[in-house]
mmCIF file of C-alpha atoms in Angstrom:
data_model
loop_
_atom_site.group_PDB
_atom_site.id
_atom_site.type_symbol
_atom_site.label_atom_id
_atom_site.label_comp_id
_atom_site.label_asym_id
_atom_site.label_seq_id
_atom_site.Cartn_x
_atom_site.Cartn_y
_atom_site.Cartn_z
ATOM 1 C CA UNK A 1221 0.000 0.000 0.000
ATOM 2 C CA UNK A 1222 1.416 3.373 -0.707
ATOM 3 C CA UNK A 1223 1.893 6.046 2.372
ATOM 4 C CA UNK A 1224 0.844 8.782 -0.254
ATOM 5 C CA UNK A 1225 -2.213 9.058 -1.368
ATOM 6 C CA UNK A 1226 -2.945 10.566 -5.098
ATOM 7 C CA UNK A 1227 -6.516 10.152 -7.242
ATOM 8 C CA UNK A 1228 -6.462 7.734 -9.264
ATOM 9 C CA UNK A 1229 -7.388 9.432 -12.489
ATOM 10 C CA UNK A 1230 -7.906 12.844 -13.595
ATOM 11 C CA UNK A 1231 -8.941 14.448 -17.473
ATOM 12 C CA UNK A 1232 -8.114 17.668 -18.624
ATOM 13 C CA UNK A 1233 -9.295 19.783 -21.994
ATOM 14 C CA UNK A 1234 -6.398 20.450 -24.215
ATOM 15 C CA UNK A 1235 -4.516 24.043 -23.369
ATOM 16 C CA UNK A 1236 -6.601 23.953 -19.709
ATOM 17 C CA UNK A 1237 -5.095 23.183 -16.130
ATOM 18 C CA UNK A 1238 -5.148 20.094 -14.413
ATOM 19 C CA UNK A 1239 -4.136 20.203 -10.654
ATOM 20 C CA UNK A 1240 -3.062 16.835 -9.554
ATOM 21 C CA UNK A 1241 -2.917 16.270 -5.591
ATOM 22 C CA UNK A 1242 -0.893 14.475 -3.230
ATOM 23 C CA UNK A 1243 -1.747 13.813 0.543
ATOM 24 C CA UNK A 1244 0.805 12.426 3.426
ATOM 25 C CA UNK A 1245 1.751 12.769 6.267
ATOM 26 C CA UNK A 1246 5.426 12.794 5.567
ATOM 27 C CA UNK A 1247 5.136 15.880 3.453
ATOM 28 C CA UNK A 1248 5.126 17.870 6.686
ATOM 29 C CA UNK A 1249 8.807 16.901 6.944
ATOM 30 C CA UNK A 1250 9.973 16.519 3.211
ATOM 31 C CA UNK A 1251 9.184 17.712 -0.112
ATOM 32 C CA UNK A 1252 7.120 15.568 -2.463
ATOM 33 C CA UNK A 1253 9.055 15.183 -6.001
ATOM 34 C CA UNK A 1254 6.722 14.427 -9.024
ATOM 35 C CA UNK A 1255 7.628 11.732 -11.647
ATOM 36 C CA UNK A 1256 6.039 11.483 -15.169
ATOM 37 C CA UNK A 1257 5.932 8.190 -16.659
ATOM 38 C CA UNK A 1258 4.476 7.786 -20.244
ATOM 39 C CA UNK A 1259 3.813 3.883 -21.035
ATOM 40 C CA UNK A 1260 6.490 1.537 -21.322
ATOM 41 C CA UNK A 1261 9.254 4.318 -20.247
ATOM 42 C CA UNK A 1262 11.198 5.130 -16.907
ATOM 43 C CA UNK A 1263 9.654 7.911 -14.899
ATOM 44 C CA UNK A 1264 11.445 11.181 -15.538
ATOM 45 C CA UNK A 1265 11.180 13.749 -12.558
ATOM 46 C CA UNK A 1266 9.548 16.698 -13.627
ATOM 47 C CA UNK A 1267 9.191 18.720 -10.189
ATOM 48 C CA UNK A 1268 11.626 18.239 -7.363
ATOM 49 C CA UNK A 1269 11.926 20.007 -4.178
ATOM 50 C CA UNK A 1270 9.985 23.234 -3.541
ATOM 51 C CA UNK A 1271 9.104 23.926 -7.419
ATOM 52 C CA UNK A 1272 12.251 23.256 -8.903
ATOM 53 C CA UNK A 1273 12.190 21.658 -12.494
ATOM 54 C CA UNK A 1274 14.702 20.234 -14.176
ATOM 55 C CA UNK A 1275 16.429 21.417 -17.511
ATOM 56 C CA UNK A 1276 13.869 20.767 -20.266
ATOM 57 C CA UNK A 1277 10.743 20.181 -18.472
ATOM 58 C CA UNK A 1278 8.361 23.315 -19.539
ATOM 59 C CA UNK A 1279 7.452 25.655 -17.317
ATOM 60 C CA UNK A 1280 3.628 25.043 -17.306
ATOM 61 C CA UNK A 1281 4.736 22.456 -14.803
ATOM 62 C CA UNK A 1282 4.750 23.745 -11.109
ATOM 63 C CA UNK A 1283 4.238 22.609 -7.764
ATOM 64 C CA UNK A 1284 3.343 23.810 -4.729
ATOM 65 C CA UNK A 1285 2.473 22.889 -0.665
ATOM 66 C CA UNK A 1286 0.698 23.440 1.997
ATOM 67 C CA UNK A 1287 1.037 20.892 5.430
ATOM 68 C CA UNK A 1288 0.778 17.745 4.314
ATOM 69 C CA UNK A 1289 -0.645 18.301 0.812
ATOM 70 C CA UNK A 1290 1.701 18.903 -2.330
ATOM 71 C CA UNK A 1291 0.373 19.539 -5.906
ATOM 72 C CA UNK A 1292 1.377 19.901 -9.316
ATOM 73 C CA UNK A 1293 -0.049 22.088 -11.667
ATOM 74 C CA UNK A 1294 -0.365 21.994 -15.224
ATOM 75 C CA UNK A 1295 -0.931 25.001 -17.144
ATOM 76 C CA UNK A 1296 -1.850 24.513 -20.214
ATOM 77 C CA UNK A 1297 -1.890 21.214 -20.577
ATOM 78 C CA UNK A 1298 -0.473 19.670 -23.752
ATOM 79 C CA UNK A 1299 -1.251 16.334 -25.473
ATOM 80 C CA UNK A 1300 2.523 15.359 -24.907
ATOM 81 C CA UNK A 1301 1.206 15.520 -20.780
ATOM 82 C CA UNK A 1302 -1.097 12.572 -20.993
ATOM 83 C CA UNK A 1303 0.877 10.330 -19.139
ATOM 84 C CA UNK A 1304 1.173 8.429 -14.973
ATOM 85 C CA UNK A 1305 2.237 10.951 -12.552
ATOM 86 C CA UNK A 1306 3.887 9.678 -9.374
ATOM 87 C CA UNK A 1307 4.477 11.507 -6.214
ATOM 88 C CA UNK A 1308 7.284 10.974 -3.567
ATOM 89 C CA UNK A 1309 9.134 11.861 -0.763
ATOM 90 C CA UNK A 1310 10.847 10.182 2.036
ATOM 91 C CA UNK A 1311 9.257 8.684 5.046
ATOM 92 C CA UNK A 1312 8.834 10.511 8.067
ATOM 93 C CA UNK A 1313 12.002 8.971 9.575
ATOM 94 C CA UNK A 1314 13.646 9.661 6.456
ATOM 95 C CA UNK A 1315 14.989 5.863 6.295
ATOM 96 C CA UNK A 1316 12.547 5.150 3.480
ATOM 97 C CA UNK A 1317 11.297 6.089 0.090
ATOM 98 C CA UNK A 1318 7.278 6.440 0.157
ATOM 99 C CA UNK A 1319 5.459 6.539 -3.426
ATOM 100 C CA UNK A 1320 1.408 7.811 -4.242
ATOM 101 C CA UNK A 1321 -0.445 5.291 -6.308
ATOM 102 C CA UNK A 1322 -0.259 7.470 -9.042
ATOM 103 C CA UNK A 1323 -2.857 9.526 -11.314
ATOM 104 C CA UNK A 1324 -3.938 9.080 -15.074
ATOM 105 C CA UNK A 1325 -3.677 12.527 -16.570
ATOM 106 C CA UNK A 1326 -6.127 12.115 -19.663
ATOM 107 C CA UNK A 1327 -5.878 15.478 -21.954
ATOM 108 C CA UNK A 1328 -8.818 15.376 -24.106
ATOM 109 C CA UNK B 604 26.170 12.033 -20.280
ATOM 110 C CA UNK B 605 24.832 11.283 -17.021
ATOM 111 C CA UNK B 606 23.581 7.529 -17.593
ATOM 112 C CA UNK B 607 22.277 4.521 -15.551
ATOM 113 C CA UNK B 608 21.761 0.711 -17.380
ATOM 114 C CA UNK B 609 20.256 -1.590 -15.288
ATOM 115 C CA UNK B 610 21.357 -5.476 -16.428
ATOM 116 C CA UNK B 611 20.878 -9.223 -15.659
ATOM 117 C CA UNK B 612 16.804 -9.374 -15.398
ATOM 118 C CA UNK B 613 15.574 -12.540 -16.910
ATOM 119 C CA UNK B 614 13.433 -15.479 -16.206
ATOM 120 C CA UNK B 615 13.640 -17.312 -13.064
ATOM 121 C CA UNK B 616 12.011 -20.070 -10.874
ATOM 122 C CA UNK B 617 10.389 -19.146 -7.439
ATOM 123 C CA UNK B 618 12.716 -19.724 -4.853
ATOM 124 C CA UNK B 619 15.795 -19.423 -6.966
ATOM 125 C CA UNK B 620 18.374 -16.246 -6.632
ATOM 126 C CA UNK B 621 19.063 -13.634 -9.241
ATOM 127 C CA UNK B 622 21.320 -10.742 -9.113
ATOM 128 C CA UNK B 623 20.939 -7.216 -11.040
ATOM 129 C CA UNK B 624 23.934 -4.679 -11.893
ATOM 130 C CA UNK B 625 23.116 -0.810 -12.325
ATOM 131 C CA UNK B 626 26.080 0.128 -14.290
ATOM 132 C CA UNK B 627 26.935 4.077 -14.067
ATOM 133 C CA UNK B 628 28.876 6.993 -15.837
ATOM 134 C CA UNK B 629 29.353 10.085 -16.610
ATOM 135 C CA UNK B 630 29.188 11.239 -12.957
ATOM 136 C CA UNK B 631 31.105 10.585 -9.626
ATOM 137 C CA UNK B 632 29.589 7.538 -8.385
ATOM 138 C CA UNK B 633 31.021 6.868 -5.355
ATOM 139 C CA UNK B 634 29.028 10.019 -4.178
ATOM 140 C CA UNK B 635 25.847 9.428 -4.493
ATOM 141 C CA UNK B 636 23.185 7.610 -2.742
ATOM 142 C CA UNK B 637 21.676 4.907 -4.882
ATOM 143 C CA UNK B 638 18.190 3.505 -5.147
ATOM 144 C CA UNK B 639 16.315 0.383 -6.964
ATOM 145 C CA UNK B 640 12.782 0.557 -7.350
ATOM 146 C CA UNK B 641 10.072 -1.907 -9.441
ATOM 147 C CA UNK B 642 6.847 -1.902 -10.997
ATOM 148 C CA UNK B 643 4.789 -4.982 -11.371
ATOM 149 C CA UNK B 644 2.959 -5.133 -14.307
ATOM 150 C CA UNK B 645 0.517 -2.509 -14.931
ATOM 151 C CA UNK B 646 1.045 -1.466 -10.788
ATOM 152 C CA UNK B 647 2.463 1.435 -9.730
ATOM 153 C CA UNK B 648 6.115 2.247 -8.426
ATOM 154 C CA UNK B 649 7.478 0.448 -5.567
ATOM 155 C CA UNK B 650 10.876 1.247 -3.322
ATOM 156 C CA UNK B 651 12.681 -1.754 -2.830
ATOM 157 C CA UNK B 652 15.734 -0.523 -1.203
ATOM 158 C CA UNK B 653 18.798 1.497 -1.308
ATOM 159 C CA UNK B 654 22.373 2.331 -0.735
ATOM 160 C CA UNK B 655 24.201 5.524 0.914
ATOM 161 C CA UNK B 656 27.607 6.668 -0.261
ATOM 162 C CA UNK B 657 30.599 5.958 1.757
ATOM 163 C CA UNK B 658 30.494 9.120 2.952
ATOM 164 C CA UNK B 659 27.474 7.583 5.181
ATOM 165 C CA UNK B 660 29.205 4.227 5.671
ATOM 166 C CA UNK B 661 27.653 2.431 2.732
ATOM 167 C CA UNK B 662 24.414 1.758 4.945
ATOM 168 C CA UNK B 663 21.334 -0.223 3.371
ATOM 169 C CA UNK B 664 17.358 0.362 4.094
ATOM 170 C CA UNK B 665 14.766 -2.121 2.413
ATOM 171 C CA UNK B 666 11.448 -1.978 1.873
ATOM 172 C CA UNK B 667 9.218 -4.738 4.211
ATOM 173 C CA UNK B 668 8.659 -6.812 1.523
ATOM 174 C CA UNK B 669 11.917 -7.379 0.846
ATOM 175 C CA UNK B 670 13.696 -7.206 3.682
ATOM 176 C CA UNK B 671 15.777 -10.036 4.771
ATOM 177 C CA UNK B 672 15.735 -11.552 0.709
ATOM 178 C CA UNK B 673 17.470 -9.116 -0.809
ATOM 179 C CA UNK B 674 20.613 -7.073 -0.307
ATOM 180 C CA UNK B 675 22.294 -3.935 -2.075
ATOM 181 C CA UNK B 676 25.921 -3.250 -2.442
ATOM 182 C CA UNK B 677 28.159 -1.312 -4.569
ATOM 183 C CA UNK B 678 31.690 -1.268 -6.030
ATOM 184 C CA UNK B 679 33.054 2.464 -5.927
ATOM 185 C CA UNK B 680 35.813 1.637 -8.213
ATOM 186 C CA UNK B 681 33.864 0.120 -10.876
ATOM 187 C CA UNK B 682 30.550 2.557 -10.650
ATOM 188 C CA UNK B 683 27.737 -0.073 -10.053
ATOM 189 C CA UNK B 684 25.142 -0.850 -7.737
ATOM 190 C CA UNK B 685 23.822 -4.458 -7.056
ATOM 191 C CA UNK B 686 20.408 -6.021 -5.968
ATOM 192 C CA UNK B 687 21.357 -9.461 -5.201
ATOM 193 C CA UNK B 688 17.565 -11.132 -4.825
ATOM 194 C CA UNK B 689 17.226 -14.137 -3.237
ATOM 195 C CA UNK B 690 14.191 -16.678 -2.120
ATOM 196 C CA UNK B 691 12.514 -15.164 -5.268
ATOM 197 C CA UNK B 692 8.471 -15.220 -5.204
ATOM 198 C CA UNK B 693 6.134 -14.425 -8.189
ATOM 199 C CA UNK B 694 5.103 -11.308 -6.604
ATOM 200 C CA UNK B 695 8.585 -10.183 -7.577
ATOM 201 C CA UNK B 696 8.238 -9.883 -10.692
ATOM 202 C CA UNK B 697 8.247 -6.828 -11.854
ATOM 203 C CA UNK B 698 10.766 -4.182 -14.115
ATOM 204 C CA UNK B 699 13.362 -3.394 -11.728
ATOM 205 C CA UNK B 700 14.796 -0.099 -12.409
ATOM 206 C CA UNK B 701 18.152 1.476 -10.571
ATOM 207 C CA UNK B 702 18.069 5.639 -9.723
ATOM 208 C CA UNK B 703 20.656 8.268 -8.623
ATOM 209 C CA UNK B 704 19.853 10.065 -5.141
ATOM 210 C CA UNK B 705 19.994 13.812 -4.486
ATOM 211 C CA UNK B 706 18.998 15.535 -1.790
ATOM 212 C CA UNK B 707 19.875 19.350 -0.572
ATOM 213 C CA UNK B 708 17.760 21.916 1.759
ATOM 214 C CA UNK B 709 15.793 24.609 0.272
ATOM 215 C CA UNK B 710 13.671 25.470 3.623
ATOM 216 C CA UNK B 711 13.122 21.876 4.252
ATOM 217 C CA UNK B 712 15.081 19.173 3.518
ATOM 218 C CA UNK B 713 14.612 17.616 -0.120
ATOM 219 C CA UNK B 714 15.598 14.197 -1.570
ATOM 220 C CA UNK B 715 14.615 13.053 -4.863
ATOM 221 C CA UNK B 716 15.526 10.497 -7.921
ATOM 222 C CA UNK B 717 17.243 12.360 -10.252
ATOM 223 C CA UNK B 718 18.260 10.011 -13.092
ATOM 224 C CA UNK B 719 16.660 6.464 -13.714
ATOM 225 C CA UNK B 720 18.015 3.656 -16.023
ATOM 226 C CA UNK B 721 15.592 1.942 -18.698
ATOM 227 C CA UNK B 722 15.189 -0.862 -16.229
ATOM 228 C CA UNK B 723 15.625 -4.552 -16.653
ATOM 229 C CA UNK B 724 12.912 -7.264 -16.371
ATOM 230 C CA UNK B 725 12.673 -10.197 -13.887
ATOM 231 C CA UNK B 726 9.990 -12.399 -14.574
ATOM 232 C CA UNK B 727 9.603 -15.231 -11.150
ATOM 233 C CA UNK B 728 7.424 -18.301 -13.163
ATOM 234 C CA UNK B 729 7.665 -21.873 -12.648
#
């Protein structure tokens, strides 16, 4: 079972937002990270930290947090986005890695 | 180029052993933190375990379902990380893939997987 808890699924209109969520209680004591994974590829990290991204992920992705929620944003979402998105973060002791179940985004 | 290849998934009988290589370059290796994590088929990700640099003594943490059947170690000098898996059950199979560790402290502190390999496939079947 995963200690972070995502929806399962989410859709999203072409060029809208999509706000995907993350809840757990080890985000009051680490950062989530956020992990795209597009079928039968490794998940590439796509927001680390508090709203970093790394070079070459586009800027309508952002995240944010608040207690023990964290979110990422899409702004604009493109048809490229449709893909698994994974949250993490280390445990509460900080001894583990802790993963969401993941959501579907589904740009229509 | 920063690069991880994961190698020696295959085929194996339940109870039988197996062990995985996570072959790295283009970076310092012997600095870094390394993870493995899997995904069973069409399941989500899953931590399995990892290793800290020598810098932290080269300690290991497992996930629960692992723990005590497999073990993690590394060779510095030749930049790779091993998941020797042992006592192997179906529920094991799964795409294994291997990940470089970073963490830093931007208000709090962060860690996160910044580089994955392509993974390698273990398949437990009788």
């Amino acid at each position: 079972s995963s200690e972070l808890t995502q929806d399962p699924a989410v859709s999203v209109a072409l060029g809208q937002t999509v706000r995907i969520t993350c809840q757990g209680d080890s985000l009051r004591n680490y950062y989530a990270n956020w992990y795209q994974q597009k079928p039968g590829q490794a998940p590439v990290v796509v927001i680390y930290a508090k709203d970093n991204r790394p070079s070459g992920i586009p800027d309508r992705f952002s995240g944010s947090r608040l207690g023990n929620t964290a979110s990422l944003t899409i702004t604009g979402a493109q048809a490229e986005d449709e893909a698994d998105y994974y949250c993490n973060s280390r445990d509460s002791s900080g001894t583990q890695w802790v993963f969401g179940g993941g959501t579907k985004v589904t740009v229509l | 180029e920063v690069q991880l290849v994961e190698s020696g998934g295959g085929l194996v009988q339940p109870g039988r052993s197996l062990r995985l290589s996570c072959t790295a370059s283009g970076f310092t290796f012997g600095g870094y933190e390394m993870s493995w994590f899997r995904q069973a088929p069409g399941k989500g990700l899953e931590w399995v375990g990892f290793i800290r640099s020598k810098a932290y003594y080269g300690t290991t943490e497992y996930a629960a379902s692992v723990k005590g059947r497999f073990t993690i170690s590394r060779d510095d000098s030749k930049s790779i990380s091993y998941l020797q898996m042992d006592s192997l059950k179906t529920e094991d199979t799964a795409v294994y893939y291997c990940t470089r560790d970073v963490s830093g402290w931007q208000d709090f502190d962060y860690y996160y997987m910044d580089v994955w390999g392509k993974g390698t496939t273990v398949t437990v079947s009788s």
